[in-house]
Amino acid sequence: MNKLNYISLAFFFSGIIKRKEEKYSNNEDRENNLLCRFVLDGLGVKLGESIALNDDIIIIKNGKKYLGVPLKHVDEEGDTLIVKGLVDKKKALQMGEKWCETSFNNIS
């Protein structure tokens, strides 16, 4: 392979990486893409619906409760979001309630 081929491959792959970075460079686009979607746990059981993003935590409304799950544990699969692995309900409830307290205090 000559130098010209290496250079053209470098430009090709740098374009792919740049497009992936641009996909979520605007935080509003990212939020709009993740909100109002059903969220399932790793076993396919419905956890609720995604309603907000708080830094790197996705907030899920589950009945009258709110769950907080780190975004690094969430994958997109079609129109739904899947939480990888098992959900620690106690920790998720703590994060969700903390978000609820701060968010609803800011409104009033």
PDB file of C-alpha atoms in Angstrom:
ATOM      1  CA  MET A   1       0.000   0.000   0.000  1.00  0.00           C
ATOM      2  CA  ASN A   2       1.457   3.344  -0.947  1.00  0.00           C
ATOM      3  CA  LYS A   3       1.398   6.632   0.961  1.00  0.00           C
ATOM      4  CA  LEU A   4      -1.562   7.969  -1.019  1.00  0.00           C
ATOM      5  CA  ASN A   5      -3.706   5.011   0.091  1.00  0.00           C
ATOM      6  CA  TYR A   6      -2.751   5.561   3.740  1.00  0.00           C
ATOM      7  CA  ILE A   7      -3.602   9.254   3.519  1.00  0.00           C
ATOM      8  CA  SER A   8      -6.967   8.602   1.864  1.00  0.00           C
ATOM      9  CA  LEU A   9      -7.839   5.972   4.509  1.00  0.00           C
ATOM     10  CA  ALA A  10      -6.925   8.431   7.265  1.00  0.00           C
ATOM     11  CA  PHE A  11      -9.264  11.065   5.796  1.00  0.00           C
ATOM     12  CA  PHE A  12     -12.026   8.486   5.368  1.00  0.00           C
ATOM     13  CA  PHE A  13     -11.887   7.297   8.987  1.00  0.00           C
ATOM     14  CA  SER A  14     -11.487  10.807  10.388  1.00  0.00           C
ATOM     15  CA  GLY A  15     -14.748  11.740   8.634  1.00  0.00           C
ATOM     16  CA  ILE A  16     -16.581   8.810  10.237  1.00  0.00           C
ATOM     17  CA  ILE A  17     -15.299   9.728  13.689  1.00  0.00           C
ATOM     18  CA  LYS A  18     -16.205  13.387  13.185  1.00  0.00           C
ATOM     19  CA  ARG A  19     -19.788  12.501  12.131  1.00  0.00           C
ATOM     20  CA  LYS A  20     -20.240  10.330  15.232  1.00  0.00           C
ATOM     21  CA  GLU A  21     -18.993  13.163  17.441  1.00  0.00           C
ATOM     22  CA  GLU A  22     -21.276  15.660  15.677  1.00  0.00           C
ATOM     23  CA  LYS A  23     -24.285  13.377  16.191  1.00  0.00           C
ATOM     24  CA  TYR A  24     -24.421  14.269  19.882  1.00  0.00           C
ATOM     25  CA  SER A  25     -22.403  17.481  19.898  1.00  0.00           C
ATOM     26  CA  ASN A  26     -25.548  19.508  20.487  1.00  0.00           C
ATOM     27  CA  ASN A  27     -26.921  18.487  23.890  1.00  0.00           C
ATOM     28  CA  GLU A  28     -30.486  19.492  22.915  1.00  0.00           C
ATOM     29  CA  ASP A  29     -30.443  17.029  20.018  1.00  0.00           C
ATOM     30  CA  ARG A  30     -29.264  14.334  22.385  1.00  0.00           C
ATOM     31  CA  GLU A  31     -31.991  15.127  24.903  1.00  0.00           C
ATOM     32  CA  ASN A  32     -34.712  15.169  22.269  1.00  0.00           C
ATOM     33  CA  ASN A  33     -33.507  11.831  20.961  1.00  0.00           C
ATOM     34  CA  LEU A  34     -33.628  10.143  24.376  1.00  0.00           C
ATOM     35  CA  LEU A  35     -36.780  11.646  25.887  1.00  0.00           C
ATOM     36  CA  CYS A  36     -40.335  10.301  25.768  1.00  0.00           C
ATOM     37  CA  ARG A  37     -39.199   6.761  25.044  1.00  0.00           C
ATOM     38  CA  PHE A  38     -40.064   3.579  26.873  1.00  0.00           C
ATOM     39  CA  VAL A  39     -37.250   2.135  28.951  1.00  0.00           C
ATOM     40  CA  LEU A  40     -36.800  -1.593  29.518  1.00  0.00           C
ATOM     41  CA  ASP A  41     -34.425  -3.377  31.864  1.00  0.00           C
ATOM     42  CA  GLY A  42     -32.011  -6.065  30.707  1.00  0.00           C
ATOM     43  CA  LEU A  43     -34.727  -8.730  30.998  1.00  0.00           C
ATOM     44  CA  GLY A  44     -37.180  -6.786  28.834  1.00  0.00           C
ATOM     45  CA  VAL A  45     -39.386  -5.626  31.714  1.00  0.00           C
ATOM     46  CA  LYS A  46     -40.741  -2.096  31.272  1.00  0.00           C
ATOM     47  CA  LEU A  47     -39.227   0.347  33.774  1.00  0.00           C
ATOM     48  CA  GLY A  48     -41.151   3.411  32.604  1.00  0.00           C
ATOM     49  CA  GLU A  49     -40.704   6.349  30.253  1.00  0.00           C
ATOM     50  CA  SER A  50     -37.696   8.632  29.961  1.00  0.00           C
ATOM     51  CA  ILE A  51     -38.664  12.190  30.891  1.00  0.00           C
ATOM     52  CA  ALA A  52     -35.449  14.128  31.528  1.00  0.00           C
ATOM     53  CA  LEU A  53     -31.659  14.171  31.433  1.00  0.00           C
ATOM     54  CA  ASN A  54     -29.703  15.434  34.407  1.00  0.00           C
ATOM     55  CA  ASP A  55     -26.038  15.649  33.402  1.00  0.00           C
ATOM     56  CA  ASP A  56     -25.175  11.984  32.752  1.00  0.00           C
ATOM     57  CA  ILE A  57     -28.300  10.545  34.428  1.00  0.00           C
ATOM     58  CA  ILE A  58     -31.496   9.685  32.565  1.00  0.00           C
ATOM     59  CA  ILE A  59     -34.667  10.184  34.608  1.00  0.00           C
ATOM     60  CA  ILE A  60     -37.400   7.579  34.156  1.00  0.00           C
ATOM     61  CA  LYS A  61     -40.984   8.064  35.344  1.00  0.00           C
ATOM     62  CA  ASN A  62     -42.234   4.825  36.858  1.00  0.00           C
ATOM     63  CA  GLY A  63     -45.801   5.306  38.072  1.00  0.00           C
ATOM     64  CA  LYS A  64     -45.575   7.986  40.761  1.00  0.00           C
ATOM     65  CA  LYS A  65     -41.852   7.383  41.294  1.00  0.00           C
ATOM     66  CA  TYR A  66     -38.781   8.612  39.474  1.00  0.00           C
ATOM     67  CA  LEU A  67     -35.741   6.475  38.720  1.00  0.00           C
ATOM     68  CA  GLY A  68     -32.278   7.738  37.836  1.00  0.00           C
ATOM     69  CA  VAL A  69     -30.002   5.577  35.681  1.00  0.00           C
ATOM     70  CA  PRO A  70     -26.525   6.566  34.419  1.00  0.00           C
ATOM     71  CA  LEU A  71     -26.514   7.098  30.648  1.00  0.00           C
ATOM     72  CA  LYS A  72     -23.497   4.827  30.254  1.00  0.00           C
ATOM     73  CA  HIS A  73     -25.801   1.931  31.203  1.00  0.00           C
ATOM     74  CA  VAL A  74     -28.430   2.772  28.577  1.00  0.00           C
ATOM     75  CA  ASP A  75     -28.484   1.568  24.958  1.00  0.00           C
ATOM     76  CA  GLU A  76     -30.835   2.583  22.179  1.00  0.00           C
ATOM     77  CA  GLU A  77     -32.659  -0.254  20.458  1.00  0.00           C
ATOM     78  CA  GLY A  78     -35.159   0.969  17.919  1.00  0.00           C
ATOM     79  CA  ASP A  79     -37.810   3.102  19.593  1.00  0.00           C
ATOM     80  CA  THR A  80     -36.976   1.909  23.104  1.00  0.00           C
ATOM     81  CA  LEU A  81     -34.103   2.368  25.512  1.00  0.00           C
ATOM     82  CA  ILE A  82     -32.556  -0.681  27.168  1.00  0.00           C
ATOM     83  CA  VAL A  83     -30.747  -0.573  30.503  1.00  0.00           C
ATOM     84  CA  LYS A  84     -27.745  -2.891  30.324  1.00  0.00           C
ATOM     85  CA  GLY A  85     -27.527  -5.385  33.153  1.00  0.00           C
ATOM     86  CA  LEU A  86     -29.575  -5.357  36.322  1.00  0.00           C
ATOM     87  CA  VAL A  87     -31.026  -2.180  37.766  1.00  0.00           C
ATOM     88  CA  ASP A  88     -30.249  -1.368  41.388  1.00  0.00           C
ATOM     89  CA  LYS A  89     -33.759  -0.117  42.218  1.00  0.00           C
ATOM     90  CA  LYS A  90     -32.732   1.378  45.555  1.00  0.00           C
ATOM     91  CA  LYS A  91     -29.936   3.471  44.029  1.00  0.00           C
ATOM     92  CA  ALA A  92     -32.104   4.379  41.010  1.00  0.00           C
ATOM     93  CA  LEU A  93     -34.893   5.574  43.331  1.00  0.00           C
ATOM     94  CA  GLN A  94     -32.421   7.676  45.334  1.00  0.00           C
ATOM     95  CA  MET A  95     -31.094   9.381  42.201  1.00  0.00           C
ATOM     96  CA  GLY A  96     -34.610   9.889  40.850  1.00  0.00           C
ATOM     97  CA  GLU A  97     -35.942  11.366  44.081  1.00  0.00           C
ATOM     98  CA  LYS A  98     -32.923  13.666  44.363  1.00  0.00           C
ATOM     99  CA  TRP A  99     -33.638  14.945  40.835  1.00  0.00           C
ATOM    100  CA  CYS A 100     -37.338  15.325  41.691  1.00  0.00           C
ATOM    101  CA  GLU A 101     -36.614  17.406  44.797  1.00  0.00           C
ATOM    102  CA  THR A 102     -34.239  19.776  43.031  1.00  0.00           C
ATOM    103  CA  SER A 103     -36.339  20.073  39.860  1.00  0.00           C
ATOM    104  CA  PHE A 104     -39.648  20.738  41.556  1.00  0.00           C
ATOM    105  CA  ASN A 105     -38.055  23.169  44.038  1.00  0.00           C
ATOM    106  CA  ASN A 106     -36.762  25.205  41.087  1.00  0.00           C
ATOM    107  CA  ILE A 107     -40.307  25.483  39.678  1.00  0.00           C
ATOM    108  CA  SER A 108     -41.849  26.893  42.837  1.00  0.00           C
TER     109      SER A 108
END
